[in-house]
Tab-separated table of C-alpha atoms and ligand atoms in Angstrom:
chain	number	residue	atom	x	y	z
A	1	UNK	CA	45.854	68.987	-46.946
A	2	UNK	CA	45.262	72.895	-46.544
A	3	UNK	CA	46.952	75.128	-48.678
A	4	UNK	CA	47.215	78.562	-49.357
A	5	UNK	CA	47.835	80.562	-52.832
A	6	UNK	CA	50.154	83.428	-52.681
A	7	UNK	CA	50.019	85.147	-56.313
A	8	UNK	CA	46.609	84.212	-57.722
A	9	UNK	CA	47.666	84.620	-61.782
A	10	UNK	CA	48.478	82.269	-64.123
A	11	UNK	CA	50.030	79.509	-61.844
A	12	UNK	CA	47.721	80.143	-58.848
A	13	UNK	CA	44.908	78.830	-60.965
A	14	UNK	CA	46.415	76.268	-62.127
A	15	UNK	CA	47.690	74.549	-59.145
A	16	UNK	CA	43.871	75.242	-58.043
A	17	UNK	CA	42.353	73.218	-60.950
A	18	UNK	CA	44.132	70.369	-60.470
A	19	UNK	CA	44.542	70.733	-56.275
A	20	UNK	CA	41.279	68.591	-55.445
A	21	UNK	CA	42.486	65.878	-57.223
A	22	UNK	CA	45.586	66.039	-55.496
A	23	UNK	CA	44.213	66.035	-52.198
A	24	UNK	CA	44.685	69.512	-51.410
A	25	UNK	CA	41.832	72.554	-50.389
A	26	UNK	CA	42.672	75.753	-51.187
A	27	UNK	CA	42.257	77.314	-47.605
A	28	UNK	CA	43.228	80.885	-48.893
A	29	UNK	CA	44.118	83.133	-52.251
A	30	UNK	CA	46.253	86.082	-51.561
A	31	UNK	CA	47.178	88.050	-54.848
A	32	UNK	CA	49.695	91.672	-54.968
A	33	UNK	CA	47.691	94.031	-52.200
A	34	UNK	CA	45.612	91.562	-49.830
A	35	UNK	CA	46.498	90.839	-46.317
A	36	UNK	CA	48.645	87.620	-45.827
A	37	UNK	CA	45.925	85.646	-43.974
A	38	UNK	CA	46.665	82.383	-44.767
A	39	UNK	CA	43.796	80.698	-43.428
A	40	UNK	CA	45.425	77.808	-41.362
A	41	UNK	CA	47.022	76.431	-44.013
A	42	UNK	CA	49.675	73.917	-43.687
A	43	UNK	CA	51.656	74.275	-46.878
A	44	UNK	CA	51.496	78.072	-48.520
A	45	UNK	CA	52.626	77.768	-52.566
A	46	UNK	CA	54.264	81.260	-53.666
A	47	UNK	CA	53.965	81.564	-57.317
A	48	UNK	CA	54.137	85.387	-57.297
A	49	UNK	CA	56.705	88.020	-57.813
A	50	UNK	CA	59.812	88.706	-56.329
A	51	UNK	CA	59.076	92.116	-54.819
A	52	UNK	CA	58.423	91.268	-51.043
A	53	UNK	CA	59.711	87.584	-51.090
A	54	UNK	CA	61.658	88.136	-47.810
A	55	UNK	CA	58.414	89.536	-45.816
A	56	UNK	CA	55.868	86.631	-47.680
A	57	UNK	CA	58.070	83.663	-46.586
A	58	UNK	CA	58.654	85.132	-42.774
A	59	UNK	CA	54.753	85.973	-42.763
A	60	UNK	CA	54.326	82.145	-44.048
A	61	UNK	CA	56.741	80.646	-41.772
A	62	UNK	CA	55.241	82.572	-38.623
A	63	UNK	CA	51.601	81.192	-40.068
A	64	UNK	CA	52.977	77.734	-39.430
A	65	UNK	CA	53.287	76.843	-43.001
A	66	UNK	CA	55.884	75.024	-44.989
A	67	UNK	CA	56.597	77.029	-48.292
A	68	UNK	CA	56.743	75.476	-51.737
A	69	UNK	CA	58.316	78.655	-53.983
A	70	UNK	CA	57.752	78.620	-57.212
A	71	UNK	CA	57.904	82.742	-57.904
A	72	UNK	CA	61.147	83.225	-59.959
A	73	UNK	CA	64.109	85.729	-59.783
A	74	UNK	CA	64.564	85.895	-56.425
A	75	UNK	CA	68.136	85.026	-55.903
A	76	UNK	CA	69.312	87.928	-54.720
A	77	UNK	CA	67.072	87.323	-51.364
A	78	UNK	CA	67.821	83.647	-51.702
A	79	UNK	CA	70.037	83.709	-48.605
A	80	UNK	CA	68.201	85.600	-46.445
A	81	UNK	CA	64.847	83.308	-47.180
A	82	UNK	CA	66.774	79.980	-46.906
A	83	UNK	CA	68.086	81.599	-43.297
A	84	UNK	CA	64.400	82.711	-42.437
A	85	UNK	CA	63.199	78.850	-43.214
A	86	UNK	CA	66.499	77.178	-41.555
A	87	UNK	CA	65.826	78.974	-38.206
A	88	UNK	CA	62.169	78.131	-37.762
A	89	UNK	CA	60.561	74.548	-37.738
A	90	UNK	CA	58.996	74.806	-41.174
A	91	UNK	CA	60.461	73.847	-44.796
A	92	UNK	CA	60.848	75.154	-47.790
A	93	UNK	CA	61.205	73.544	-51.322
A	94	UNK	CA	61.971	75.847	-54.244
A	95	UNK	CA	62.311	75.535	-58.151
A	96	UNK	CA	62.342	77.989	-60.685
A	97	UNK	CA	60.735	75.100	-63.205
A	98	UNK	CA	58.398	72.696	-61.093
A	99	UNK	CA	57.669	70.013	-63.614
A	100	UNK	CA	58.416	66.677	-62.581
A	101	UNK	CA	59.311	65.625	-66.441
A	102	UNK	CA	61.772	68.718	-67.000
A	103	UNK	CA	63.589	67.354	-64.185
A	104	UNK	CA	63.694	64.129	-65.619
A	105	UNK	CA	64.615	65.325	-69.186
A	106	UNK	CA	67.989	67.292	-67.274
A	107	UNK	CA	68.723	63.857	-66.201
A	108	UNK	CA	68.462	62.025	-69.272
A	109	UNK	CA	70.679	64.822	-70.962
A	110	UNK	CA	73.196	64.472	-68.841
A	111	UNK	CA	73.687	60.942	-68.931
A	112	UNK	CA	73.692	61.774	-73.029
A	113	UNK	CA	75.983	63.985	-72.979
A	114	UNK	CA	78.353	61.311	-70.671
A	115	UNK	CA	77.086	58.601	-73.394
A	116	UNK	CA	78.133	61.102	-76.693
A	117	UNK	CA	81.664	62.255	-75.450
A	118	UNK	CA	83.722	59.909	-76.236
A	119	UNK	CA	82.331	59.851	-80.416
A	120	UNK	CA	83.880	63.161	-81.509
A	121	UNK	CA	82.042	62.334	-84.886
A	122	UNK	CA	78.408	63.263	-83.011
A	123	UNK	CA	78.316	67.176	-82.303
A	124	UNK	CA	75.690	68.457	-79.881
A	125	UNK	CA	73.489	71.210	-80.276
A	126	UNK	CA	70.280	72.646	-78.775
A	127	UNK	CA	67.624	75.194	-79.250
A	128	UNK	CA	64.226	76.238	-77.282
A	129	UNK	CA	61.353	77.929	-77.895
A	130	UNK	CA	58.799	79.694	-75.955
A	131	UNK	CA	54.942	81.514	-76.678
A	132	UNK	CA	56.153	84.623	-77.989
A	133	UNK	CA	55.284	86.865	-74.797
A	134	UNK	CA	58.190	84.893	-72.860
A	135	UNK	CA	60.644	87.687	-72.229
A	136	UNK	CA	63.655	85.853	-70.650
A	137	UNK	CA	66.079	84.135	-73.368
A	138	UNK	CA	67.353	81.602	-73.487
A	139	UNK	CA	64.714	80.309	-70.897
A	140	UNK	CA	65.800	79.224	-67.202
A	141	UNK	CA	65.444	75.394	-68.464
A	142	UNK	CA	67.772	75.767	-71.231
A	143	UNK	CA	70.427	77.540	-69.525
A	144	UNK	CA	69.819	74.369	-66.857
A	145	UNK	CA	70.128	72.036	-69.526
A	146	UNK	CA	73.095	74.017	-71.167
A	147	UNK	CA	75.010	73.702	-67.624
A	148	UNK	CA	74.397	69.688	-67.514
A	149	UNK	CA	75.821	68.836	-71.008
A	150	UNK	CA	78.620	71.847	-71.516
A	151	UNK	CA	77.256	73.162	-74.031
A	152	UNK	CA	77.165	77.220	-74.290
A	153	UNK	CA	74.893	77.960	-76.898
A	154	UNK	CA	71.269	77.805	-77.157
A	155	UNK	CA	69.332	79.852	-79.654
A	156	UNK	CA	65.769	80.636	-78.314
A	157	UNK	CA	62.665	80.811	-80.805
A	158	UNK	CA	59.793	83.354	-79.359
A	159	UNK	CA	56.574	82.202	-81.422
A	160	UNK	CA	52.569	82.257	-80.900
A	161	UNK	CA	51.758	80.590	-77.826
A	162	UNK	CA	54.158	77.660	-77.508
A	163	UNK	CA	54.419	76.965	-73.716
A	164	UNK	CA	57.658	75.427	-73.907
A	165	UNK	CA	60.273	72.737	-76.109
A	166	UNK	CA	63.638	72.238	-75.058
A	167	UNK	CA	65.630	70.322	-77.777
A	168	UNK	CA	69.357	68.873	-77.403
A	169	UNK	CA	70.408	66.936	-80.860
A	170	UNK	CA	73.141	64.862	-80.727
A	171	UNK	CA	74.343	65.180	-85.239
A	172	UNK	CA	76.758	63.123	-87.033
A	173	UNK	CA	77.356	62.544	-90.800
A	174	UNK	CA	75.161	59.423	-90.681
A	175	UNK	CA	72.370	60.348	-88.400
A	176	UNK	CA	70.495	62.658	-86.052
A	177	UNK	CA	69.496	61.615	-82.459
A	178	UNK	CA	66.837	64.196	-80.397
A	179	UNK	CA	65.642	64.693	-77.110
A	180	UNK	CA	63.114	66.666	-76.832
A	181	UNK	CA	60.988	67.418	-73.751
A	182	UNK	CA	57.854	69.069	-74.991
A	183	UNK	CA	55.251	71.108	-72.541
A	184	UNK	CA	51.444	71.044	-73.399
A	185	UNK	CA	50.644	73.858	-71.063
A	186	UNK	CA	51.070	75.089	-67.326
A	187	UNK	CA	49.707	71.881	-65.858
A	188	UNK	CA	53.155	69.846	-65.497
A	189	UNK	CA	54.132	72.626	-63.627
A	190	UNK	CA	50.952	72.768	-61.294
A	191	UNK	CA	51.296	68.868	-60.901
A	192	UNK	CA	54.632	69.459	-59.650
A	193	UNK	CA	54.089	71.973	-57.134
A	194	UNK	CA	51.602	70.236	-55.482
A	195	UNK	CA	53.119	66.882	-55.554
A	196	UNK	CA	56.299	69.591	-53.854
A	197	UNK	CA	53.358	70.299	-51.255
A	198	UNK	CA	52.690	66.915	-50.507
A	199	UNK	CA	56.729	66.546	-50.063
A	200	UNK	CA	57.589	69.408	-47.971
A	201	UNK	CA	54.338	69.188	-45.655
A	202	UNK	CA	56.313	68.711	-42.089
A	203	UNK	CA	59.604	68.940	-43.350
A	204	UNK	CA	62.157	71.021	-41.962
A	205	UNK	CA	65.065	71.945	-43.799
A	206	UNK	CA	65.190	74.556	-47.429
A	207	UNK	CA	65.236	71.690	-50.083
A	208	UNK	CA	65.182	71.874	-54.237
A	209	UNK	CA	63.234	70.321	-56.529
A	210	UNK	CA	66.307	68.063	-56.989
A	211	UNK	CA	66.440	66.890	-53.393
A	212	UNK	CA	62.435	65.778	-54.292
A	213	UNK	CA	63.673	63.869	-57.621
A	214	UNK	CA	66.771	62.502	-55.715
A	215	UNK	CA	64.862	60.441	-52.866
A	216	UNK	CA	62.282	58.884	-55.779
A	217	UNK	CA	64.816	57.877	-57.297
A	218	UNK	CA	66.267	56.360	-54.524
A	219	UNK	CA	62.858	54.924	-53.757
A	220	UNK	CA	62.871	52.441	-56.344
B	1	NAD	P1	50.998	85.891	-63.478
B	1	NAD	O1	51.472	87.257	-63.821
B	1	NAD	O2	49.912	85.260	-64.289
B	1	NAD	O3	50.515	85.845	-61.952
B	1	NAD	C1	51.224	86.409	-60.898
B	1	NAD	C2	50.196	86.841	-59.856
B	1	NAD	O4	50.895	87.177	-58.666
B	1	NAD	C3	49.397	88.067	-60.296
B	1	NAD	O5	48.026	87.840	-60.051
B	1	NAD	C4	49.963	89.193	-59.396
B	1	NAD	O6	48.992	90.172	-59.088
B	1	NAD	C5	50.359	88.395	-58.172
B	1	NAD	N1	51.383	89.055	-57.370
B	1	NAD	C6	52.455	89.747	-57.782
B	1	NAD	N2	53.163	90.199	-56.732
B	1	NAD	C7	52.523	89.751	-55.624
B	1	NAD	C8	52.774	89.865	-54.234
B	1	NAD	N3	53.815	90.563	-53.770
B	1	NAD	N4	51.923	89.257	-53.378
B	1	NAD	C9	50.861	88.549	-53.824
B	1	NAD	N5	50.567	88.416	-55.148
B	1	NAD	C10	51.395	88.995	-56.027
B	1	NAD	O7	52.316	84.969	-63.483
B	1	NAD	P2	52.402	83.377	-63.416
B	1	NAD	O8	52.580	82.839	-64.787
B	1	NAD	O9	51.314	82.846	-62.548
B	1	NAD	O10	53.830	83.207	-62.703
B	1	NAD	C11	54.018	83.660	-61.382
B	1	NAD	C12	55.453	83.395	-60.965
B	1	NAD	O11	55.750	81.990	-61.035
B	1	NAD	C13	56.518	84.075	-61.835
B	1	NAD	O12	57.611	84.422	-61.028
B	1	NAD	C14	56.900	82.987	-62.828
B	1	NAD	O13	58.194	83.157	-63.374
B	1	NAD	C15	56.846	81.790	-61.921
B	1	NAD	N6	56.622	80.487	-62.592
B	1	NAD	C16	57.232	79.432	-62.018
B	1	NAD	C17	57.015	78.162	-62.507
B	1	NAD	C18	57.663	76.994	-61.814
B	1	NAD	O14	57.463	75.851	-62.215
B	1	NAD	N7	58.452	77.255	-60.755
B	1	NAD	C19	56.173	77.968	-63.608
B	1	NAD	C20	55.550	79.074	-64.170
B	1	NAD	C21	55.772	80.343	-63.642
């Protein structure tokens, strides 16, 4: 499958390590400044900034291609994208976190947090932390993670070059249960979005990374 790179940083060259393996040519790079040519690509993966959003995904969608967005902060312009995707034939699937396990590891909380509420003797906590050049805190994940077990706190550690640990400890006077999902670098997230390529390729419709999790699940 042909695919394009819009934002050719951190992510971008990632996703292009690992795209051969994954079936996928990079067709065409476009970083901040270069023409959107996306060189007959049939899925376009935006990991770039949110300036100019709105005019990247028309551009894409006029291209032809189905959009996997990754790029982050963009929900101000979220309406106006999922509009530009709904009224075309092309899809979009977007996720502020992309990794497959992450998604998993919200699941598994939440079905703790259901499992732990009726012991009030267990008392649930949680904590994250991030390479220390991470500027949001607490991260995206964690405030995901916060929503799915009620829990409002999460103190966020900014050390070295940690890519990412999201803890949620369930504590009682007897013992200490932890779940801990536990990133080794950018790859999960690459992995992710192209397996989200592979997904949205033909697929009309502006979906989340949930939808994508949802039907394997159903799958099995
Ligand atoms: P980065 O700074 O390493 O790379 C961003 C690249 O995009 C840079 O090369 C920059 O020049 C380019 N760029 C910026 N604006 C552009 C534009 N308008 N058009 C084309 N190129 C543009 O950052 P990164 O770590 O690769 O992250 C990129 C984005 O992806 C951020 O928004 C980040 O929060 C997000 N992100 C998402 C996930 C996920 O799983 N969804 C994971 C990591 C990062």
């Amino acid at each position: 499958m042909k695919i394009a790179l819009v934002g050719y940083g951190k992510m971008g060259r990632a996703i292009e390590q690992l795209a051969q393996g994954a079936g996928c040519t990079v067709v065409a790079r476009i970083d901040r400044g270069a023409p959107l040519a996306f060189g007959g690509a049939e899925v376009c993966l935006d990991f770039a900034s949110a300036e100019g959003i709105l005019q990247r995904a028309e551009s894409a969608v006029r291209a032809g291609c189905d959009l996997v967005i990754g790029t982050t902060g963009w929900e101000r312009e979220r309406p106006e994208v999922e509009r530009i995707v709904q009224g075309s034939d092309r899809g979009a699937i977007a996720a502020a976190n992309f990794s497959l396990g992450v998604h998993l590891f919200l699941r598994l909380a939440e079905q703790a947090a259901l499992l732990f509420r009726p012991f009030a003797e267990y008392d649930v906590g949680m904590y994250e932390l991030h390479h220390r050049h991470k500027r949001d805190a607490p991260s995206g994940t964690a405030l995901a993670i916060a929503a799915k077990i009620g829990h409002p706190d999460c103190p966020a550690v900014r050390c070295g070059s940690i890519p990412g640990t999201h803890t949620v400890l369930y504590d009682s006077p007897v013992d200490t249960i932890e779940l801990t999902h536990r990133a080794r670098g950018r790859d999960g997230f690459a992995a992710g979005a192209l397996q989200a390529a592979r997904w949205i390729a033909g697929r009309p419709g502006f979906f989340t990374i949930d939808d994508l999790v949802e039907e394997a699940l159903q799958c099995t």
